[in-house]
PDB file of N, CA and C in Angstrom:
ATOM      1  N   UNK A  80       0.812  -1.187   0.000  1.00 63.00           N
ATOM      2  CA  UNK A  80       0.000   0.000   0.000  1.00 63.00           C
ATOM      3  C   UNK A  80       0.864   1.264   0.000  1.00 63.00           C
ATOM      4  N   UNK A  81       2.016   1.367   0.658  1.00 72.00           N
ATOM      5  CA  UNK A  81       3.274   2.521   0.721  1.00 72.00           C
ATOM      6  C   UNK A  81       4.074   2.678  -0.286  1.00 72.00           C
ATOM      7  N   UNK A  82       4.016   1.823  -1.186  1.00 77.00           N
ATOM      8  CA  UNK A  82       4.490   1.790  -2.730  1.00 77.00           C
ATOM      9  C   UNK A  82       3.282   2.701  -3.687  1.00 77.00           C
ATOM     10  N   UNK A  83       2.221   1.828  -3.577  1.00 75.00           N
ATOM     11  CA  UNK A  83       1.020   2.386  -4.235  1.00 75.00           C
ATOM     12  C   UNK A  83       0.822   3.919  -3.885  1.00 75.00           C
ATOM     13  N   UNK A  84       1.066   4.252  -2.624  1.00 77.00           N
ATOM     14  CA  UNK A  84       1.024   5.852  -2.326  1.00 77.00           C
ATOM     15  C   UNK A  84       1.967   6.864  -3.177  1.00 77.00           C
ATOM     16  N   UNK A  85       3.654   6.032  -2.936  1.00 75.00           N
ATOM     17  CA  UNK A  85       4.518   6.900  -3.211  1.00 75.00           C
ATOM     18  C   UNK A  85       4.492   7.112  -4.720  1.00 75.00           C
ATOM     19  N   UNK A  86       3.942   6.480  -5.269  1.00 81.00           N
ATOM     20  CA  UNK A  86       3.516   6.136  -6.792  1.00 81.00           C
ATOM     21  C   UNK A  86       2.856   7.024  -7.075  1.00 81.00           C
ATOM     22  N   UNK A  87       1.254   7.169  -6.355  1.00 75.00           N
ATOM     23  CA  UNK A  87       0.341   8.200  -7.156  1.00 75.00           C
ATOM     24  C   UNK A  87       0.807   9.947  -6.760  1.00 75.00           C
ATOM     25  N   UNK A  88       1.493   9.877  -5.522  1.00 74.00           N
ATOM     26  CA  UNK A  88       2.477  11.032  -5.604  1.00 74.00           C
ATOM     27  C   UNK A  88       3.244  11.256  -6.583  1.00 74.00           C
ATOM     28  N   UNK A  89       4.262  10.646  -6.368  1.00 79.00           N
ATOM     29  CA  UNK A  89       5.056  11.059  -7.576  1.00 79.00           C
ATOM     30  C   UNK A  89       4.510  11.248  -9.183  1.00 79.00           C
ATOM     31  N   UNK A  90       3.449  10.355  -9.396  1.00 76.00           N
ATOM     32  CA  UNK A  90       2.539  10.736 -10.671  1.00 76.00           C
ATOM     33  C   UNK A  90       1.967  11.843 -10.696  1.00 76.00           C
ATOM     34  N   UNK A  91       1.462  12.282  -9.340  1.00 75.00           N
ATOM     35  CA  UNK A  91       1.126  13.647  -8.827  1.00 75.00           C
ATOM     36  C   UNK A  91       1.472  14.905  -8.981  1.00 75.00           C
ATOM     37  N   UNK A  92       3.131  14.951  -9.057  1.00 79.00           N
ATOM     38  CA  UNK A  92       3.783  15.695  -8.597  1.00 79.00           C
ATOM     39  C   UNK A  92       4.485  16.021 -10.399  1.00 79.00           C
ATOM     40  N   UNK A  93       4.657  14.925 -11.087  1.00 78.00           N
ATOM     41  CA  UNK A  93       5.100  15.200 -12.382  1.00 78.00           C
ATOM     42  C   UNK A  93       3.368  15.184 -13.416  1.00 78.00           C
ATOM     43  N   UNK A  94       2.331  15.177 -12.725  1.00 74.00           N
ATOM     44  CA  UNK A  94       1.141  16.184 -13.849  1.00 74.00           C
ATOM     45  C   UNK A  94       1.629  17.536 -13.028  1.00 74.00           C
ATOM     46  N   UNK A  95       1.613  18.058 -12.238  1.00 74.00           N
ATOM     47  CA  UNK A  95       1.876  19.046 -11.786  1.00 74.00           C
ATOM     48  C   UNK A  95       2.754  20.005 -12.948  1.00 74.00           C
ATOM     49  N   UNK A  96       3.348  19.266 -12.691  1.00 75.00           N
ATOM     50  CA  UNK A  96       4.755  19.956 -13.836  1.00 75.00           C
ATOM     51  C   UNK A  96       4.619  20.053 -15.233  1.00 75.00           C
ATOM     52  N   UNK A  97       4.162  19.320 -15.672  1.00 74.00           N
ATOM     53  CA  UNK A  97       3.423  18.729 -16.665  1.00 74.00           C
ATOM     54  C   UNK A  97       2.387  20.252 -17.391  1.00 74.00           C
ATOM     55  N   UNK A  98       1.373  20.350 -15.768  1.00 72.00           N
ATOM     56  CA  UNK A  98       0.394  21.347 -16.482  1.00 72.00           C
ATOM     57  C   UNK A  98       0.826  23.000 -16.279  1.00 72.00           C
ATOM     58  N   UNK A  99       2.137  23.015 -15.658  1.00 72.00           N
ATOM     59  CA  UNK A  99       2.701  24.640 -15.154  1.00 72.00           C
ATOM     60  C   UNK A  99       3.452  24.848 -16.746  1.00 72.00           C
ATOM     61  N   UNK A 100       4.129  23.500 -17.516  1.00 71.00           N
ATOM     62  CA  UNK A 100       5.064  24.103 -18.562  1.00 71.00           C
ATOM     63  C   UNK A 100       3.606  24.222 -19.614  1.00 71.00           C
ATOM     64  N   UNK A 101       2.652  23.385 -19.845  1.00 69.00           N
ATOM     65  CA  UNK A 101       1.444  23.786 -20.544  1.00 69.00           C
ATOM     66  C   UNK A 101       1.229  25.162 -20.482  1.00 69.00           C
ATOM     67  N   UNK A 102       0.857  25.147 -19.114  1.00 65.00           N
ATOM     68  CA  UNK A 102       0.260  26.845 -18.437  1.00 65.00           C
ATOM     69  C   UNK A 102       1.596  27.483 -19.657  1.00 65.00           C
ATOM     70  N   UNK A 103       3.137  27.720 -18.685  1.00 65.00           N
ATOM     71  CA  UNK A 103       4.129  28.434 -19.173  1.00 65.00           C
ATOM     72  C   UNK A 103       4.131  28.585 -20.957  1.00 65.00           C
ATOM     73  N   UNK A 104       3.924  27.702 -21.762  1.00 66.00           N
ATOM     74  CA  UNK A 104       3.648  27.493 -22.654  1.00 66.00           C
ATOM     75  C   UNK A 104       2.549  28.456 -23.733  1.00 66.00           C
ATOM     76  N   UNK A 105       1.654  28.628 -22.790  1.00 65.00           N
ATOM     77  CA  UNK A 105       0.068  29.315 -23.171  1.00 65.00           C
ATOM     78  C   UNK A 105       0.558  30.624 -23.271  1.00 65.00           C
ATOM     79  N   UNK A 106       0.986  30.805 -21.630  1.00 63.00           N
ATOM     80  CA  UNK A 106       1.373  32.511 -21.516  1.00 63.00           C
ATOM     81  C   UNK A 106       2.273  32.935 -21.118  1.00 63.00           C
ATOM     82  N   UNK A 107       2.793  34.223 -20.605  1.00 64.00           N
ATOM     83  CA  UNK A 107       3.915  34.244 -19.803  1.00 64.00           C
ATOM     84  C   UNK A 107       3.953  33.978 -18.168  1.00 64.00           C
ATOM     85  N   UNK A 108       4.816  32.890 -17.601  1.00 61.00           N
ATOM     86  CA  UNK A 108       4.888  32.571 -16.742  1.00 61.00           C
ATOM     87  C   UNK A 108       4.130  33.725 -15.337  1.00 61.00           C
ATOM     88  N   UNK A 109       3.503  33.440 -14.543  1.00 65.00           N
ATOM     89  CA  UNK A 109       3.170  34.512 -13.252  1.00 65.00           C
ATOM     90  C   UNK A 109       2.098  35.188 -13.978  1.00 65.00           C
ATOM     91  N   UNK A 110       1.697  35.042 -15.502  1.00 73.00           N
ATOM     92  CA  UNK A 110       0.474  36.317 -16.460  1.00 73.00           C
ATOM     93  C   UNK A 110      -0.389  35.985 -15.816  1.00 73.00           C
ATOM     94  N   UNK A 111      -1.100  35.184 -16.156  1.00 74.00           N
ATOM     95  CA  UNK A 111      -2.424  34.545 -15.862  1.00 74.00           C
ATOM     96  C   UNK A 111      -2.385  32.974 -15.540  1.00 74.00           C
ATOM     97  N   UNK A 112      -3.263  32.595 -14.709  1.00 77.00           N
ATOM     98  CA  UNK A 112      -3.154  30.952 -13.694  1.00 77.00           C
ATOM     99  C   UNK A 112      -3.978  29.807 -15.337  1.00 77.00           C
ATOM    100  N   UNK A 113      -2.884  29.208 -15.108  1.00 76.00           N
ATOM    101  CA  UNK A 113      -4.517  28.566 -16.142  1.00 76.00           C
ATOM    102  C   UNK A 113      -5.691  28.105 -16.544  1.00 76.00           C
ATOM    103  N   UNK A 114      -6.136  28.353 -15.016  1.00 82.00           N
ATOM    104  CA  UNK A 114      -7.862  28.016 -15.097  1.00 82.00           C
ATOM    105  C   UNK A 114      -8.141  29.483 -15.623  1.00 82.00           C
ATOM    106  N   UNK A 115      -7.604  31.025 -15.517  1.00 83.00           N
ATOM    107  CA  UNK A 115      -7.875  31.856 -16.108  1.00 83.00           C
ATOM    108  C   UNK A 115      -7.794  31.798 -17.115  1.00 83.00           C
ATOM    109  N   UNK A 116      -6.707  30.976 -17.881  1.00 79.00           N
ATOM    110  CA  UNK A 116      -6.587  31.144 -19.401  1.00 79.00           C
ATOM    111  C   UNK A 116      -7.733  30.232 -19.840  1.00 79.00           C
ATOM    112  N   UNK A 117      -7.725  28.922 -19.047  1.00 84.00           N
ATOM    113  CA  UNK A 117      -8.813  27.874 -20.067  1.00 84.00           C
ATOM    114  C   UNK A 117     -10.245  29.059 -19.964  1.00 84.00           C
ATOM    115  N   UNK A 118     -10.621  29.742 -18.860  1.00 85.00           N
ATOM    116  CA  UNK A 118     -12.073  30.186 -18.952  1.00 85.00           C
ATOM    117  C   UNK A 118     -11.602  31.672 -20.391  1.00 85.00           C
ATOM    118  N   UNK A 119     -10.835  31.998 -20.207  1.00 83.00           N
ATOM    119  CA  UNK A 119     -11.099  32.740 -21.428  1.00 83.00           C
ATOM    120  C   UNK A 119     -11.112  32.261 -22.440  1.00 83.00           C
ATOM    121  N   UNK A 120     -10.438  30.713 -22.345  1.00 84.00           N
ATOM    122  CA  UNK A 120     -10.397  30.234 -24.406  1.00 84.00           C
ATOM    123  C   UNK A 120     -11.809  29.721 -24.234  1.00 84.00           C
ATOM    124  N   UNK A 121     -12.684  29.355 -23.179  1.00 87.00           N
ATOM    125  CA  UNK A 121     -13.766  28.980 -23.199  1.00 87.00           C
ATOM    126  C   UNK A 121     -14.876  30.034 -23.798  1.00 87.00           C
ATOM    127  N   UNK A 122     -14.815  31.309 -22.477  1.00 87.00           N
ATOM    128  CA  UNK A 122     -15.996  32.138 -23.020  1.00 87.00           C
ATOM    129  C   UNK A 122     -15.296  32.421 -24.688  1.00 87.00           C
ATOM    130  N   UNK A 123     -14.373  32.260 -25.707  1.00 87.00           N
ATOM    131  CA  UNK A 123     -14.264  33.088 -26.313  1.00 87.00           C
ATOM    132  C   UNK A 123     -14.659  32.083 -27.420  1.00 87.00           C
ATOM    133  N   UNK A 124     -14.479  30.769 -27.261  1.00 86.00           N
ATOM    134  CA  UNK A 124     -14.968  29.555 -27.648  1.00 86.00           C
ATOM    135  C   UNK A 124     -16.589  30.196 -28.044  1.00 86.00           C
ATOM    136  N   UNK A 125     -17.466  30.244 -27.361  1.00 88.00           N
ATOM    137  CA  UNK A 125     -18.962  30.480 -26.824  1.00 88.00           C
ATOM    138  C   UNK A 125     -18.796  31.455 -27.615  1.00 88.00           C
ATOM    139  N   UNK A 126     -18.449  32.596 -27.566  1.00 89.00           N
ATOM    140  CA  UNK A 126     -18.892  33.935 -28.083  1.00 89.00           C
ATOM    141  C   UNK A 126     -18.475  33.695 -29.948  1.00 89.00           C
ATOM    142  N   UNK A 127     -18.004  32.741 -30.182  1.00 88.00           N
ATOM    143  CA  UNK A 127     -18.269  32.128 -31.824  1.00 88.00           C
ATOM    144  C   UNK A 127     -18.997  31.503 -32.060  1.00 88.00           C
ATOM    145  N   UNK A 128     -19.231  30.342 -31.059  1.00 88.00           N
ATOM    146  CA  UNK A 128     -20.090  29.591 -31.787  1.00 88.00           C
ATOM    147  C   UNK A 128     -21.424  30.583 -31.563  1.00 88.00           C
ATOM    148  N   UNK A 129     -22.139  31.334 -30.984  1.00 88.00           N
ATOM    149  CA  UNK A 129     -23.067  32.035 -30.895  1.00 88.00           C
ATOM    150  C   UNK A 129     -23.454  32.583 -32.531  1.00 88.00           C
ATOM    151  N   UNK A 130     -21.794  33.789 -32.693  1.00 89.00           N
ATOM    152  CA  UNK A 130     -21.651  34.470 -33.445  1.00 89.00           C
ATOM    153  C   UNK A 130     -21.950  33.321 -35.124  1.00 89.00           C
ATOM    154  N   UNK A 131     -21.760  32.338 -35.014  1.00 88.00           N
ATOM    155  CA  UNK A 131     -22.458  30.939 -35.702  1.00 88.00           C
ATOM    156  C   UNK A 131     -23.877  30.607 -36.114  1.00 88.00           C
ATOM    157  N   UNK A 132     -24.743  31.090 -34.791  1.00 88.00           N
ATOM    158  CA  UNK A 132     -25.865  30.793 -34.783  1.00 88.00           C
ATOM    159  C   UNK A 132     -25.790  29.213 -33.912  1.00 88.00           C
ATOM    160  N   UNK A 133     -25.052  28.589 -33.621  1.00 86.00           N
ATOM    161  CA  UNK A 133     -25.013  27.473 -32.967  1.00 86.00           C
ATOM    162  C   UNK A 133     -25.153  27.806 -30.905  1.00 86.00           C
ATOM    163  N   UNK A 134     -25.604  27.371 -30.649  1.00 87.00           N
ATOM    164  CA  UNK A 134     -25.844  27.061 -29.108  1.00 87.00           C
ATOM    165  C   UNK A 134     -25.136  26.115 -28.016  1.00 87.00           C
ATOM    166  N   UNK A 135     -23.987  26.641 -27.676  1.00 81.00           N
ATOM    167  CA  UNK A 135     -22.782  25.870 -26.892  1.00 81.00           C
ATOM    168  C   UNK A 135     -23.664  25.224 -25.968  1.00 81.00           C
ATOM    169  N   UNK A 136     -24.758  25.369 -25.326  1.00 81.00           N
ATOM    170  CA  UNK A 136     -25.254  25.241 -24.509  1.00 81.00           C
ATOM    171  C   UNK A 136     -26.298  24.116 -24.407  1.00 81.00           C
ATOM    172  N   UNK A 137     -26.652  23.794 -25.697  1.00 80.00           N
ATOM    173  CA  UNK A 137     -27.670  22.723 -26.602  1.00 80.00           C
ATOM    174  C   UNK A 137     -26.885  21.467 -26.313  1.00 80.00           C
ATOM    175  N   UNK A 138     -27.674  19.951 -25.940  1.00 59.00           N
ATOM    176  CA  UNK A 138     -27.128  18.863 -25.754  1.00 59.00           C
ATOM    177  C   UNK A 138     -26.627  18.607 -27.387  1.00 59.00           C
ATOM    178  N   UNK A 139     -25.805  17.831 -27.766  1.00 55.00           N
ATOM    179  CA  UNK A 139     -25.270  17.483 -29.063  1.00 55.00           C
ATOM    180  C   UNK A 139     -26.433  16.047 -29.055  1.00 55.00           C
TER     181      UNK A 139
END
C-alpha cells in the first residue's frame, strides 16, 4: 500500500509539472493561472459559436 502511495504522488507531482510548462507554454509565466486562461479560451470559444448561430449550450 506505501508503494502504491509513493507512486500516485510522484505521478502527482510530475502532472503538476506537466500542467505549469502547458500553463508556461500558453502565456507568460506569473500572467495569468490557467484556469484563467482555459475560462477565457472557453468564453471566447462560446462567443463564436453564438456568433455561428449554434448554441454551446444545446445537448449534441
Amino acid at each position: 500500500m506505501a508503494d502504491e502511495t509513493a507512486t500516485t504522488y510522484a505521478w502527482l507531482r510530475d502532472l503538476d509539472a506537466e500542467v505549469e510548462s502547458i500553463a508556461d507554454a500558453v502565456g507568460a509565466p506569473g500572467e495569468l493561472s490557467i484556469t484563467q486562461r482555459l475560462d477565457t479560451i472557453e468564453r471566447v470559444l462560446f462567443a463564436l459559436a453564438r456568433a455561428q448561430g449554434i448554441d454551446p449550450n444545446a445537448a449534441s
